Amino acid sequence: MKTVVIGSGSWGTALAQVLCDNNADVMIYGKAESEVEDINKNNQNSAYFGDLKINPGLKATTDFSQVVDSDIYLLAVPSFAIESVCAQINESATKPFLVITTAKGFHPKSFERMSVVIKDSFKDNPKFKEVISLIGPSHAEEVIQRMYTAINAVCENEEYAKEIQHLFSNQYLRVYTNTDVVGAEYGVALKNAIAIASGVISGLGCGDNTKAALLTRGLAEITRFGVACGGKMETYLGLCGLGDLIVTCTSVHSRNYQAGYAIGKADSATEFLATNTKTVEGINTIRAVYHMAKEMNIDMPIINIAYKVLFEGMKPSESLELLMNRKLVAESR
């Protein structure tokens, strides 16, 4: 079974190495010639991992024609690039194939979940079999170093989920199957929004008490929203809920946390939004969930405040005061 990892960035390289460690037939496809050459000639991807050496058996290419006979296409690209990659596969795939996505966000315009976007992209392609989301609490910087990690293979078709589970699992990566696609995808997307808020309170100099309150009430909002959209409550106590929330809200590896930290330090989002060049999935997630929650009448106070900070010019320091001075209520999910 041949797998191509589309995307020569940090996560694509880390997951490709997992497959290479498992003696699977895998190749990375990337557009950045410097990264591809670095992988092939130096056994490293220094743009993301410095001088860390990777499995010498891992190879990469910039020639898409070399991978059109793949059985599995693993999309390790940001949410905004998913549709263009799917179009490329549609034009080129020569045999039946599965798609794996690692994206944790929404379509930038329709606000659809990534598996929905992917299925829609392939709805007229008889070669397309199914999409599996490979998601959960994981940083590429740790997986590339073979640190112990657990994630989910999420698919309504449990047999396909099991196939991917066995393909990726090894002594340092444990993959659990999950058939709650709606719940899992909303969980990993919304935690990016809470991670921005987590970075903000750190940037403002808040302490552990504040962080604990944010994560706990953030999980309540994620659960409330996800269940209203059709997800299962138990999913949010698992790897795609609580697990991903912890790792993203407490780690300096997280771009969403880093973004929030910069905003908190400046007590304003203006400069960050004007100068940022990196993909921060949580920004679009906050925009999407804010509007969806309003339409569905779902109480999302943290998301509402985060939206005001990002898009209406509210100071982060003022936002904390608003959150703390809301009407007093009983704790509930």
CSV table of C-alpha atoms in Angstrom, one decimal:
chain,number,residue,atom,x,y,z
A,1,MET,CA,0.0,0.0,0.0
A,2,LYS,CA,1.5,3.3,-1.1
A,3,THR,CA,1.0,6.5,0.8
A,4,VAL,CA,1.9,10.0,-0.2
A,5,VAL,CA,2.1,12.8,2.4
A,6,ILE,CA,1.1,16.0,0.7
A,7,GLY,CA,3.0,18.8,2.5
A,8,SER,CA,6.6,19.0,3.4
A,9,GLY,CA,6.1,21.0,6.6
A,10,SER,CA,6.5,20.0,10.2
A,11,TRP,CA,3.5,17.7,10.5
A,12,GLY,CA,3.8,16.2,7.1
A,13,THR,CA,7.4,15.3,7.8
A,14,ALA,CA,6.7,13.9,11.2
A,15,LEU,CA,3.9,11.6,10.0
A,16,ALA,CA,5.8,10.5,7.0
A,17,GLN,CA,8.6,9.5,9.3
A,18,VAL,CA,6.2,7.4,11.4
A,19,LEU,CA,5.2,5.5,8.3
A,20,CYS,CA,8.9,5.1,7.3
A,21,ASP,CA,9.7,3.8,10.8
A,22,ASN,CA,6.9,1.3,10.2
A,23,ASN,CA,8.5,0.2,7.0
A,24,ALA,CA,5.5,1.5,5.0
A,25,ASP,CA,5.8,2.6,1.3
A,26,VAL,CA,5.7,6.4,1.8
A,27,MET,CA,6.9,9.5,0.0
A,28,ILE,CA,6.5,13.2,0.8
A,29,TYR,CA,5.2,15.6,-1.9
A,30,GLY,CA,6.1,19.2,-1.4
A,31,LYS,CA,6.3,22.4,-3.4
A,32,ALA,CA,9.3,23.9,-1.5
A,33,GLU,CA,12.3,22.7,-3.4
A,34,SER,CA,14.6,23.6,-0.5
A,35,GLU,CA,12.7,21.4,1.9
A,36,VAL,CA,12.5,18.5,-0.5
A,37,GLU,CA,16.2,18.7,-1.2
A,38,ASP,CA,17.0,19.0,2.5
A,39,ILE,CA,15.1,15.8,3.2
A,40,ASN,CA,16.6,13.9,0.3
A,41,LYS,CA,20.2,15.0,0.7
A,42,ASN,CA,20.7,15.8,4.3
A,43,ASN,CA,18.1,13.5,6.1
A,44,GLN,CA,16.6,16.6,7.8
A,45,ASN,CA,14.0,19.3,7.4
A,46,SER,CA,16.0,22.2,8.9
A,47,ALA,CA,13.3,24.8,8.1
A,48,TYR,CA,11.2,23.2,10.9
A,49,PHE,CA,13.4,20.9,12.9
A,50,GLY,CA,16.9,22.5,12.8
A,51,ASP,CA,19.7,20.0,12.5
A,52,LEU,CA,17.6,17.1,13.8
A,53,LYS,CA,18.2,14.0,11.7
A,54,ILE,CA,15.2,12.0,10.4
A,55,ASN,CA,14.9,8.5,9.1
A,56,PRO,CA,17.3,8.2,6.2
A,57,GLY,CA,14.8,6.1,4.3
A,58,LEU,CA,12.4,9.0,4.0
A,59,LYS,CA,12.2,10.5,0.5
A,60,ALA,CA,10.4,13.5,-1.0
A,61,THR,CA,9.6,14.9,-4.4
A,62,THR,CA,8.3,18.1,-6.1
A,63,ASP,CA,7.0,16.0,-9.0
A,64,PHE,CA,3.3,15.1,-8.4
A,65,SER,CA,3.4,12.6,-11.2
A,66,GLN,CA,5.5,10.3,-9.0
A,67,VAL,CA,2.7,9.9,-6.5
A,68,VAL,CA,-0.5,9.7,-8.6
A,69,ASP,CA,-0.6,5.9,-8.1
A,70,SER,CA,-1.0,6.2,-4.3
A,71,ASP,CA,-3.5,4.2,-2.3
A,72,ILE,CA,-3.6,6.9,0.4
A,73,TYR,CA,-3.3,10.7,0.2
A,74,LEU,CA,-2.4,12.2,3.5
A,75,LEU,CA,-3.2,15.9,3.4
A,76,ALA,CA,-0.8,17.7,5.8
A,77,VAL,CA,-1.7,21.2,4.7
A,78,PRO,CA,-3.7,24.1,6.2
A,79,SER,CA,-7.5,24.3,5.9
A,80,PHE,CA,-7.4,27.0,3.3
A,81,ALA,CA,-5.3,24.8,0.9
A,82,ILE,CA,-7.5,21.6,1.2
A,83,GLU,CA,-9.7,22.3,-1.9
A,84,SER,CA,-6.8,23.1,-4.2
A,85,VAL,CA,-5.0,19.9,-3.2
A,86,CYS,CA,-8.2,17.8,-3.7
A,87,ALA,CA,-8.6,19.3,-7.1
A,88,GLN,CA,-5.0,18.2,-8.0
A,89,ILE,CA,-5.8,14.7,-6.8
A,90,ASN,CA,-9.0,14.6,-8.7
A,91,GLU,CA,-7.1,15.4,-11.9
A,92,SER,CA,-4.3,12.9,-11.4
A,93,ALA,CA,-5.3,9.8,-9.2
A,94,THR,CA,-5.0,6.6,-11.2
A,95,LYS,CA,-6.6,4.1,-8.8
A,96,PRO,CA,-9.0,3.9,-5.8
A,97,PHE,CA,-7.8,5.9,-2.8
A,98,LEU,CA,-8.4,6.9,0.7
A,99,VAL,CA,-7.8,10.5,2.0
A,100,ILE,CA,-6.4,11.3,5.4
A,101,THR,CA,-6.6,14.8,6.7
A,102,THR,CA,-4.8,16.4,9.6
A,103,ALA,CA,-6.4,19.8,9.3
A,104,LYS,CA,-8.0,21.2,12.5
A,105,GLY,CA,-10.3,24.0,11.3
A,106,PHE,CA,-13.1,25.1,9.1
A,107,HIS,CA,-13.5,26.2,5.5
A,108,PRO,CA,-12.7,29.9,5.5
A,109,LYS,CA,-15.9,30.9,3.7
A,110,SER,CA,-18.5,28.2,4.2
A,111,PHE,CA,-17.3,27.3,7.8
A,112,GLU,CA,-17.8,23.6,6.9
A,113,ARG,CA,-15.8,20.9,8.7
A,114,MET,CA,-12.8,19.6,6.8
A,115,SER,CA,-14.1,16.1,6.1
A,116,VAL,CA,-17.3,17.6,4.6
A,117,VAL,CA,-15.2,19.9,2.4
A,118,ILE,CA,-13.1,16.9,1.2
A,119,LYS,CA,-16.1,14.6,0.6
A,120,ASP,CA,-17.7,17.4,-1.4
A,121,SER,CA,-14.5,17.8,-3.5
A,122,PHE,CA,-14.6,14.1,-4.5
A,123,LYS,CA,-18.3,13.6,-4.8
A,124,ASP,CA,-18.1,13.0,-8.5
A,125,ASN,CA,-14.9,10.9,-8.4
A,126,PRO,CA,-15.6,7.1,-8.3
A,127,LYS,CA,-12.0,6.4,-7.2
A,128,PHE,CA,-12.6,8.2,-3.9
A,129,LYS,CA,-13.3,5.7,-1.1
A,130,GLU,CA,-13.4,7.6,2.2
A,131,VAL,CA,-11.8,10.3,4.3
A,132,ILE,CA,-10.2,9.7,7.7
A,133,SER,CA,-9.2,12.5,10.1
A,134,LEU,CA,-6.0,11.8,11.9
A,135,ILE,CA,-6.2,14.2,14.8
A,136,GLY,CA,-5.7,14.6,18.5
A,137,PRO,CA,-3.2,16.0,21.1
A,138,SER,CA,0.1,16.1,19.2
A,139,HIS,CA,2.9,18.4,18.3
A,140,ALA,CA,5.1,17.6,15.3
A,141,GLU,CA,8.1,18.8,17.2
A,142,GLU,CA,7.6,15.8,19.6
A,143,VAL,CA,6.4,13.2,17.1
A,144,ILE,CA,9.5,13.8,15.0
A,145,GLN,CA,11.6,12.9,18.1
A,146,ARG,CA,9.5,9.8,18.6
A,147,MET,CA,8.1,11.0,21.9
A,148,TYR,CA,5.1,9.0,23.2
A,149,THR,CA,1.9,10.3,21.6
A,150,ALA,CA,-1.8,9.2,21.3
A,151,ILE,CA,-4.2,10.4,18.6
A,152,ASN,CA,-7.4,9.4,16.9
A,153,ALA,CA,-8.2,7.9,13.5
A,154,VAL,CA,-11.7,9.3,13.0
A,155,CYS,CA,-14.1,7.9,10.4
A,156,GLU,CA,-17.8,6.9,10.3
A,157,ASN,CA,-16.6,3.7,8.6
A,158,GLU,CA,-14.8,1.9,11.5
A,159,GLU,CA,-13.0,-0.6,9.2
A,160,TYR,CA,-11.2,2.3,7.4
A,161,ALA,CA,-10.4,3.8,10.8
A,162,LYS,CA,-8.9,0.5,11.9
A,163,GLU,CA,-6.9,0.3,8.7
A,164,ILE,CA,-5.3,3.7,9.4
A,165,GLN,CA,-4.9,2.8,13.1
A,166,HIS,CA,-2.8,-0.2,12.2
A,167,LEU,CA,-0.8,1.6,9.5
A,168,PHE,CA,0.4,4.4,11.9
A,169,SER,CA,0.6,2.7,15.3
A,170,ASN,CA,4.0,1.7,16.7
A,171,GLN,CA,6.0,1.8,19.9
A,172,TYR,CA,5.8,5.6,20.3
A,173,LEU,CA,2.5,6.5,18.5
A,174,ARG,CA,-0.7,4.9,19.7
A,175,VAL,CA,-3.8,5.4,17.5
A,176,TYR,CA,-7.3,5.0,18.8
A,177,THR,CA,-10.3,4.7,16.4
A,178,ASN,CA,-13.3,7.0,16.8
A,179,THR,CA,-16.5,7.1,14.7
A,180,ASP,CA,-17.8,10.4,16.1
A,181,VAL,CA,-16.7,12.5,13.2
A,182,VAL,CA,-18.8,15.5,14.0
A,183,GLY,CA,-17.8,15.6,17.7
A,184,ALA,CA,-14.1,15.0,17.1
A,185,GLU,CA,-13.7,17.5,14.3
A,186,TYR,CA,-15.5,20.2,16.3
A,187,GLY,CA,-13.4,19.4,19.3
A,188,VAL,CA,-10.0,19.8,17.6
A,189,ALA,CA,-11.1,22.9,15.8
A,190,LEU,CA,-12.6,24.8,18.8
A,191,LYS,CA,-9.6,24.1,21.0
A,192,ASN,CA,-7.6,26.3,18.7
A,193,ALA,CA,-9.9,29.2,19.7
A,194,ILE,CA,-9.5,28.5,23.4
A,195,ALA,CA,-5.7,28.2,22.9
A,196,ILE,CA,-5.6,31.8,21.6
A,197,ALA,CA,-7.4,32.9,24.7
A,198,SER,CA,-5.0,30.8,26.8
A,199,GLY,CA,-2.1,32.6,25.2
A,200,VAL,CA,-3.7,36.0,25.8
A,201,ILE,CA,-4.1,35.4,29.5
A,202,SER,CA,-0.5,34.3,29.7
A,203,GLY,CA,0.6,37.4,27.8
A,204,LEU,CA,-1.4,39.5,30.3
A,205,GLY,CA,0.5,37.9,33.2
A,206,CYS,CA,-2.4,35.9,34.6
A,207,GLY,CA,-1.6,32.9,36.8
A,208,ASP,CA,-2.5,29.2,37.1
A,209,ASN,CA,-5.9,29.9,38.6
A,210,THR,CA,-6.9,31.9,35.5
A,211,LYS,CA,-5.5,29.2,33.2
A,212,ALA,CA,-7.5,26.5,35.0
A,213,ALA,CA,-10.7,28.5,34.9
A,214,LEU,CA,-10.2,29.2,31.2
A,215,LEU,CA,-9.5,25.6,30.2
A,216,THR,CA,-12.4,24.2,32.3
A,217,ARG,CA,-15.0,26.7,31.0
A,218,GLY,CA,-13.5,26.5,27.5
A,219,LEU,CA,-14.1,22.8,27.5
A,220,ALA,CA,-17.7,23.5,28.6
A,221,GLU,CA,-18.2,25.8,25.6
A,222,ILE,CA,-16.6,23.3,23.2
A,223,THR,CA,-18.8,20.5,24.6
A,224,ARG,CA,-22.0,22.7,24.5
A,225,PHE,CA,-21.3,23.7,20.9
A,226,GLY,CA,-20.3,20.2,19.7
A,227,VAL,CA,-23.2,18.4,21.2
A,228,ALA,CA,-25.6,21.0,19.7
A,229,CYS,CA,-24.1,20.2,16.3
A,230,GLY,CA,-24.5,16.5,16.7
A,231,GLY,CA,-21.3,15.4,18.5
A,232,LYS,CA,-21.3,12.9,21.4
A,233,MET,CA,-20.6,14.3,24.8
A,234,GLU,CA,-18.1,11.6,25.7
A,235,THR,CA,-15.9,12.6,22.8
A,236,TYR,CA,-15.0,15.8,24.6
A,237,LEU,CA,-13.5,14.0,27.5
A,238,GLY,CA,-11.2,12.1,25.1
A,239,LEU,CA,-8.2,12.8,22.9
A,240,CYS,CA,-10.1,15.1,20.5
A,241,GLY,CA,-11.6,17.1,23.3
A,242,LEU,CA,-9.8,17.4,26.7
A,243,GLY,CA,-6.6,15.9,25.3
A,244,ASP,CA,-6.1,18.3,22.4
A,245,LEU,CA,-7.3,21.2,24.6
A,246,ILE,CA,-4.5,20.6,27.2
A,247,VAL,CA,-1.7,20.2,24.7
A,248,THR,CA,-2.6,23.2,22.6
A,249,CYS,CA,-3.4,25.6,25.5
A,250,THR,CA,-0.3,24.9,27.6
A,251,SER,CA,2.5,24.4,25.0
A,252,VAL,CA,4.8,27.0,23.5
A,253,HIS,CA,4.8,24.8,20.3
A,254,SER,CA,1.3,25.9,19.6
A,255,ARG,CA,0.9,28.7,17.0
A,256,ASN,CA,-2.5,29.5,18.4
A,257,TYR,CA,-1.1,29.9,21.9
A,258,GLN,CA,1.8,31.9,20.5
A,259,ALA,CA,-0.6,34.2,18.7
A,260,GLY,CA,-2.6,34.8,21.8
A,261,TYR,CA,0.5,35.4,23.9
A,262,ALA,CA,1.6,38.2,21.5
A,263,ILE,CA,-1.9,39.7,21.6
A,264,GLY,CA,-1.9,39.6,25.4
A,265,LYS,CA,1.5,41.2,25.7
A,266,ALA,CA,0.5,44.1,23.5
A,267,ASP,CA,-3.0,44.3,25.0
A,268,SER,CA,-4.2,44.6,21.5
A,269,ALA,CA,-4.8,42.3,18.4
A,270,THR,CA,-4.2,45.1,15.9
A,271,GLU,CA,-0.4,44.8,15.3
A,272,PHE,CA,-0.5,41.0,15.3
A,273,LEU,CA,-3.2,40.8,12.8
A,274,ALA,CA,-1.5,43.3,10.6
A,275,THR,CA,2.0,41.6,10.6
A,276,ASN,CA,1.3,37.9,11.1
A,277,THR,CA,2.3,35.7,8.2
A,278,LYS,CA,1.8,32.2,9.8
A,279,THR,CA,-1.4,30.1,9.6
A,280,VAL,CA,-3.2,30.4,12.9
A,281,GLU,CA,-6.3,28.2,12.5
A,282,GLY,CA,-7.9,29.5,15.7
A,283,ILE,CA,-8.5,33.0,14.2
A,284,ASN,CA,-10.9,31.7,11.5
A,285,THR,CA,-12.4,29.3,14.0
A,286,ILE,CA,-13.3,32.1,16.3
A,287,ARG,CA,-15.0,34.0,13.5
A,288,ALA,CA,-16.9,30.9,12.3
A,289,VAL,CA,-18.0,29.7,15.7
A,290,TYR,CA,-19.1,33.2,16.8
A,291,HIS,CA,-21.5,33.5,13.9
A,292,MET,CA,-22.7,29.8,14.1
A,293,ALA,CA,-23.3,30.1,17.8
A,294,LYS,CA,-25.3,33.3,17.4
A,295,GLU,CA,-27.5,31.6,14.7
A,296,MET,CA,-28.0,28.5,16.9
A,297,ASN,CA,-28.5,30.5,20.1
A,298,ILE,CA,-25.6,28.7,21.9
A,299,ASP,CA,-24.1,30.5,24.9
A,300,MET,CA,-20.3,30.9,24.1
A,301,PRO,CA,-19.0,33.7,26.4
A,302,ILE,CA,-15.3,33.0,25.8
A,303,ILE,CA,-15.7,32.8,22.0
A,304,ASN,CA,-17.8,36.0,22.1
A,305,ILE,CA,-15.1,37.9,24.0
A,306,ALA,CA,-12.3,36.5,21.8
A,307,TYR,CA,-14.2,37.7,18.7
A,308,LYS,CA,-14.5,41.2,20.1
A,309,VAL,CA,-10.7,41.3,20.8
A,310,LEU,CA,-9.8,40.0,17.4
A,311,PHE,CA,-12.3,41.8,15.2
A,312,GLU,CA,-13.9,44.7,17.1
A,313,GLY,CA,-10.8,46.2,18.8
A,314,MET,CA,-11.5,45.3,22.4
A,315,LYS,CA,-8.4,45.3,24.7
A,316,PRO,CA,-7.7,41.9,26.1
A,317,SER,CA,-7.4,43.4,29.6
A,318,GLU,CA,-10.9,44.7,29.3
A,319,SER,CA,-12.2,41.4,28.0
A,320,LEU,CA,-11.1,39.6,31.2
A,321,GLU,CA,-13.1,42.1,33.3
A,322,LEU,CA,-16.2,41.5,31.1
A,323,LEU,CA,-15.9,37.7,31.5
A,324,MET,CA,-15.4,37.9,35.3
A,325,ASN,CA,-18.3,40.4,35.8
A,326,ARG,CA,-21.0,38.5,33.9
A,327,LYS,CA,-24.2,37.4,35.7
A,328,LEU,CA,-23.5,34.9,38.4
A,329,VAL,CA,-24.9,31.4,37.6
A,330,ALA,CA,-24.5,27.7,38.7
A,331,GLU,CA,-21.7,25.8,37.0
A,332,SER,CA,-23.1,23.6,34.2
A,333,ARG,CA,-21.9,22.1,30.9
